[in-house]
Short mmCIF file of C-alpha atoms in Angstrom, two decimals:
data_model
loop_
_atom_site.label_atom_id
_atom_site.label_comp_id
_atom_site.label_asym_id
_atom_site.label_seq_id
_atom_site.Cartn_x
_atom_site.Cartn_y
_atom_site.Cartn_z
CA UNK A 6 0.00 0.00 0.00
CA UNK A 7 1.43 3.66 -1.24
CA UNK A 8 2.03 5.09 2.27
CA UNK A 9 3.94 8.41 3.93
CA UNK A 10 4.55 7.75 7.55
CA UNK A 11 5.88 11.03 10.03
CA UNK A 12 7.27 10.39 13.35
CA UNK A 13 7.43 11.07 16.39
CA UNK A 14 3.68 12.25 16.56
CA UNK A 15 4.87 15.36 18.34
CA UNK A 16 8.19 16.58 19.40
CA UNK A 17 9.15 18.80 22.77
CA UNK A 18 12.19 20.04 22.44
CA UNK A 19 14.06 23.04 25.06
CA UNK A 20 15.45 26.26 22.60
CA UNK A 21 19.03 25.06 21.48
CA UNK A 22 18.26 20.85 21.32
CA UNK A 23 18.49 19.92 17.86
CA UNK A 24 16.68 17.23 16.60
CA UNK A 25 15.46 15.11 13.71
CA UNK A 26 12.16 14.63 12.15
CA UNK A 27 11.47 11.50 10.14
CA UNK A 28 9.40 11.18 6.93
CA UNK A 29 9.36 7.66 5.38
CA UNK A 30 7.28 6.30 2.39
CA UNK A 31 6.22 3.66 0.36
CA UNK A 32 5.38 4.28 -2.98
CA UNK A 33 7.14 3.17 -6.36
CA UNK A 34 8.45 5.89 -8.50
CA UNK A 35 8.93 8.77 -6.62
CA UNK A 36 8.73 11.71 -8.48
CA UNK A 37 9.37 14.70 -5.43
CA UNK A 38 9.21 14.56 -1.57
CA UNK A 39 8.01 18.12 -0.44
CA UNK A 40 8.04 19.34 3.45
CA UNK A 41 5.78 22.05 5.09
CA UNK A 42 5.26 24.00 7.52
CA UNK A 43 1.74 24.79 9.26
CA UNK A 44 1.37 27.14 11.81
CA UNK A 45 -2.12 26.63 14.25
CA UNK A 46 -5.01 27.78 12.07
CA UNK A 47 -3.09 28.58 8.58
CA UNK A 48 -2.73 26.82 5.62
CA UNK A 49 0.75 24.56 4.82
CA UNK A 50 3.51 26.98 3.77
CA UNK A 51 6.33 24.92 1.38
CA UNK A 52 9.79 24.86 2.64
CA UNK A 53 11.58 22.25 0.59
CA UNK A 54 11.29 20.05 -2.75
CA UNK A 55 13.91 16.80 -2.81
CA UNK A 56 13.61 15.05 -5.94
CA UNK A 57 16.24 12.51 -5.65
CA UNK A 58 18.21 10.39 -3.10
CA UNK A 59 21.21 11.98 -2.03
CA UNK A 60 19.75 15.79 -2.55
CA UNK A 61 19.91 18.02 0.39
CA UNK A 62 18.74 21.08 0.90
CA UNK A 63 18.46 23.76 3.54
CA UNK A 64 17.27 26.70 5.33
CA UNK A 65 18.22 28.74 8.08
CA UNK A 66 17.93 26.49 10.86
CA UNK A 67 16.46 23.71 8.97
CA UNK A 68 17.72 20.79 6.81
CA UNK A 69 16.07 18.14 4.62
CA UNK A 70 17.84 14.95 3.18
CA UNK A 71 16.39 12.36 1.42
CA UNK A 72 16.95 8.90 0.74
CA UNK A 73 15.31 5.95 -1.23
CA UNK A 74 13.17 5.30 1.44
CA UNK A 75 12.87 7.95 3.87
CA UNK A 76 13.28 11.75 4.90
CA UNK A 77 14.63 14.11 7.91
CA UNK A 78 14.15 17.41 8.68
CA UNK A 79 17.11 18.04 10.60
CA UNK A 80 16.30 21.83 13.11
CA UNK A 81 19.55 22.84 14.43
CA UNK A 82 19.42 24.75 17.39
CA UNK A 83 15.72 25.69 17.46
CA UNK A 84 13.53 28.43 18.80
CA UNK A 85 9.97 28.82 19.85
CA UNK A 86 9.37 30.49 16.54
CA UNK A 87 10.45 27.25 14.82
CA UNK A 88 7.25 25.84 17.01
CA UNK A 89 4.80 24.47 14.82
CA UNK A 90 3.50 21.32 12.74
CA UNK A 91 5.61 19.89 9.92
CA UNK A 92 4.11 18.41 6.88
CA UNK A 93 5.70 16.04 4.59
CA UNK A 94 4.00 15.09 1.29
CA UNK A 95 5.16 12.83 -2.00
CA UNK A 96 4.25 12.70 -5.83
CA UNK A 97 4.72 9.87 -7.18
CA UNK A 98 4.25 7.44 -10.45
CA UNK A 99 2.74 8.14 -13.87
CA UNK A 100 -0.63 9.45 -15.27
CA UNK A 101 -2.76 9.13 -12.80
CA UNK A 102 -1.63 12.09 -10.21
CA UNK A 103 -0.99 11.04 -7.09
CA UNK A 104 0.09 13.25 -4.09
CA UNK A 105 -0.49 12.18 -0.79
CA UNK A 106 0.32 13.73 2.77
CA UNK A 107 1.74 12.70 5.99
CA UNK A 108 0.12 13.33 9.41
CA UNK A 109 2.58 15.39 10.46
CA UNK A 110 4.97 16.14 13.40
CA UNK A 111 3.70 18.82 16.12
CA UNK A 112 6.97 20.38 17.38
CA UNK A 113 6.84 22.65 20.52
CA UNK A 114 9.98 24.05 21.38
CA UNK A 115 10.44 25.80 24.63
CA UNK A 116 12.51 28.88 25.60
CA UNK B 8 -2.71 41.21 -0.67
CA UNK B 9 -2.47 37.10 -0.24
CA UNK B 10 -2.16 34.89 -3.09
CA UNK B 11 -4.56 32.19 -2.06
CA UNK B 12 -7.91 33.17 -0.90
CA UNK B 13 -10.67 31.71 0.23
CA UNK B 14 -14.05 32.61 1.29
CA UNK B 15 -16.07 32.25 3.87
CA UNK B 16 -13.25 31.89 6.40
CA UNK B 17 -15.60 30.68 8.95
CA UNK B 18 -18.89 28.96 8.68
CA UNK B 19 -21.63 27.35 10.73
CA UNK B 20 -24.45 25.38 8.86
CA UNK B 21 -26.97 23.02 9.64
CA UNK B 22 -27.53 19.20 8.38
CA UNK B 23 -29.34 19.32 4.95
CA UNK B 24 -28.08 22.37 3.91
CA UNK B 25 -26.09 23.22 0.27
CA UNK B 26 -23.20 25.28 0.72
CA UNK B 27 -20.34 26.46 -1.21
CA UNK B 28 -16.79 27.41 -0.43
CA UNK B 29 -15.07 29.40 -2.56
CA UNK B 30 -11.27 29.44 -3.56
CA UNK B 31 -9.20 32.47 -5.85
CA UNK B 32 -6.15 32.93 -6.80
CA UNK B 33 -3.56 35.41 -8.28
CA UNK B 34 -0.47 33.33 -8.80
CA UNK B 35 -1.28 32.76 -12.67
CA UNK B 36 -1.36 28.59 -11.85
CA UNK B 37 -3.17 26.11 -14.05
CA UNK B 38 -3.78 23.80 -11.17
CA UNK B 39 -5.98 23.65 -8.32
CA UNK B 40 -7.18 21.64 -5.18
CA UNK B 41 -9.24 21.04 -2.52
CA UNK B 42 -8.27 19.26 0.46
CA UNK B 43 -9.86 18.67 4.07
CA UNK B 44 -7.82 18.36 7.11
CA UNK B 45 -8.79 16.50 10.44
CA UNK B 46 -7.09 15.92 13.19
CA UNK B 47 -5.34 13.12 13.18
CA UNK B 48 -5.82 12.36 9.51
CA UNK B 49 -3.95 14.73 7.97
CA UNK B 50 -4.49 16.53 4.87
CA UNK B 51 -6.92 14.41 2.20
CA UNK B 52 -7.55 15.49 -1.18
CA UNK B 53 -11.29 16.07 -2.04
CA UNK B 54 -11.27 17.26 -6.06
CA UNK B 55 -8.41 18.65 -8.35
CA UNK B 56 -8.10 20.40 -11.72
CA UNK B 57 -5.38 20.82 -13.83
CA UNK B 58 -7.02 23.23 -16.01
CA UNK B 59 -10.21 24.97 -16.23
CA UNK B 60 -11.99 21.89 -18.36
CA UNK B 61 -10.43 18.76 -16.53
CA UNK B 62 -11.82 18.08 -13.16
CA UNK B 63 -10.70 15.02 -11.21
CA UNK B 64 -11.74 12.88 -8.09
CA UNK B 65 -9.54 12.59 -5.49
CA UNK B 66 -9.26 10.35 -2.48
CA UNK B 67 -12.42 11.82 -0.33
CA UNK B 68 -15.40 13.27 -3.31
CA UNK B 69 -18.27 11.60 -1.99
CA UNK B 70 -20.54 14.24 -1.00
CA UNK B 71 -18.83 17.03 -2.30
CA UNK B 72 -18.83 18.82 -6.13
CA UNK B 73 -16.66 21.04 -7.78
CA UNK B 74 -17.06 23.74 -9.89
CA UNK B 75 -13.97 25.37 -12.12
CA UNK B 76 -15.32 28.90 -13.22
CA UNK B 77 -12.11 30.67 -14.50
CA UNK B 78 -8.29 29.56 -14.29
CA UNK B 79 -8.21 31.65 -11.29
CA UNK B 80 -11.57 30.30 -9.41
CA UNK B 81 -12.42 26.58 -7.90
CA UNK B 82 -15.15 26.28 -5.91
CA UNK B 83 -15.94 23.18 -3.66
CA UNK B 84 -20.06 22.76 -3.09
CA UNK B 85 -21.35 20.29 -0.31
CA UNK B 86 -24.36 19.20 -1.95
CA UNK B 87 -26.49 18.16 1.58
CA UNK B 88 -24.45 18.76 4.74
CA UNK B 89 -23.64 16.55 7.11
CA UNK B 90 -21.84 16.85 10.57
CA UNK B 91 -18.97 14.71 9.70
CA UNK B 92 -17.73 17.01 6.95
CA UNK B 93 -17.43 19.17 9.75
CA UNK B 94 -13.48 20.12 9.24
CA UNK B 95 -10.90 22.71 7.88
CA UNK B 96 -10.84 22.79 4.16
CA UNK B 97 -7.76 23.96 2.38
CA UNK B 98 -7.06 25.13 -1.63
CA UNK B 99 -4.33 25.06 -2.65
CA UNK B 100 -2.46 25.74 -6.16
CA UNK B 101 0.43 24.46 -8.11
CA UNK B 102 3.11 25.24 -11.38
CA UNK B 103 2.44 22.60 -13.75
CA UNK B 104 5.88 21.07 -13.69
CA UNK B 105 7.12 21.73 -10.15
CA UNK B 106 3.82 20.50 -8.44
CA UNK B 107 4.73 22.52 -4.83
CA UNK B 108 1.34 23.56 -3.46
CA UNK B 109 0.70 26.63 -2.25
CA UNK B 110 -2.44 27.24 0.15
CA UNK B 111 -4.56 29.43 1.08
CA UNK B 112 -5.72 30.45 4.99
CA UNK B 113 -8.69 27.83 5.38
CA UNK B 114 -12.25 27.62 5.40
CA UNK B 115 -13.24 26.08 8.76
CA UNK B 116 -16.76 24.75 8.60
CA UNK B 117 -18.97 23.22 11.66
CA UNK B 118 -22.21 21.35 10.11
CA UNK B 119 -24.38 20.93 13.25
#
C-alpha cells in the first residue's frame, strides 16, 4: 500500500536541542518529496522540494535529506518560533496524479 | 494582498443544507485543489483540476462537487451537509511542472 509515515507524533524540544524529524514512504516511483510547515489555524507553507536520493537542501535552521526510502528534517538549534507542525508530502508514479500527505509532526519548542 | 484566498473563512451550517466554499487565486497557476484536514488524519484530497476543463476525483469526493469557473476560481459545493464534513478545508495551487502547493488560509466549517 502507497504510504507516507511522520514520526514522532509530536516533538518537545528546550530552545538550542536539535533534533530530527522523520518522513518515510512507500510508494514506487517517486517523483518529489516536499516538506511544510503549518502554523495553528493557517494553511501549509512549502519549505523544501527533494527530488532525488542523495539531494539536500536547507534553510536557516532547517535541513532536509532524502533517501530511497525515507526523509529528515534536521532543526539545528531551534527556537519557539520554529514551534509548529511539519508536513511532509510525496508525488509519485505516472498518469494518474498522485500526491499524498503525511500526518505530520507537532513540534513545541520551549525557551 | 495574499495569493490564495478563500471565502467564507468561517462557517456554521446546519444538516441538509447546500453550501459552497469558494477558492481564488492570483499566482497565474493552471492547477488547483481542494483538500480537508482533520485531526489526526492529515491533509486528504477532495477534487483537483489541472485546467479549467479537466476536473478530477480525489481520495475523499463523496458528497462534495466542484465547480472550475475561470483559471483563477475553484469552488468546492457540499451538496447536503452533514456533521462529519465538519473540518478545515484547504485550496491550494500548483506550477504545472514543479507541483509545490501553495495554500490558502482555510475555510473552517462546523455542520451541526
Amino acid at each position: 500500500e502507497d504510504q507516507v509515515t511522520q514520526s514522532p507524533e509530536a516533538l518537545r524540544l528546550q530552545e538550542g536541542e536539535s533534533s530530527s524529524l522523520n518522513c518515510s514512504y512507500t510508494v514506487s516511483g517517486l517523483r518529489g518529496l516536499f516538506w511544510y510547515r503549518q502554523d495553528p489555524g493557517k494553511g501549509p507553507e512549502f519549505l523544501f522540494t527533494l527530488y532525488s536520493a542523495g539531494e539536500e537542501k536547507e534553510k536557516e535552521r532547517l535541513k532536509a535529506t532524502l533517501t530511497k526510502k525515507e526523509s529528515f528534517l534536521h532543526i539545528t538549534a531551534p527556537k519557539p518560533e520554529d514551534s509548529a507542525t511539519y508536513l511532509c508530502a510525496v508525488i509519485w508514479g505516472s498518469g494518474t496524479y498522485k500526491y499524498i500527505f503525511g500526518t505530520g509532526t507537532r513540534l513545541k519548542v520551549l525557551a | 494582498d495574499a495569493d490564495v484566498t478563500q471565502t467564507p473563512r468561517n462557517r456554521i451550517t446546519k444538516t441538509g443544507k447546500r453550501i459552497m466554499l469558494e477558492c481564488s487565486q492570483t499566482k497565474g497557476h493552471d492547477r488547483m485543489y481542494w483538500y480537508r484536514q482533520d485531526p489526526g488524519l492529515g491533509l486528504r484530497l477532495i477534487y483537483y483540476s489541472f485546467d479549467v476543463k479537466d476536473i478530477n476525483k480525489g481520495e475523499i469526493s463523496d458528497g462534495y462537487s466542484v465547480s472550475r469557473q475561470a483559471q483563477a476560481k475553484f469552488s468546492l459545493s457540499l451538496e447536503s451537509a452533514i456533521p462529519n464534513q465538519t473540518a478545515l478545508y484547504f485550496c491550494a495551487t500548483s506550477e504545472t511542472v514543479q507541483e509545490t502547493q501553495y495554500f490558502g488560509p482555510g475555510t473552517r466549517l462546523l455542520v451541526l
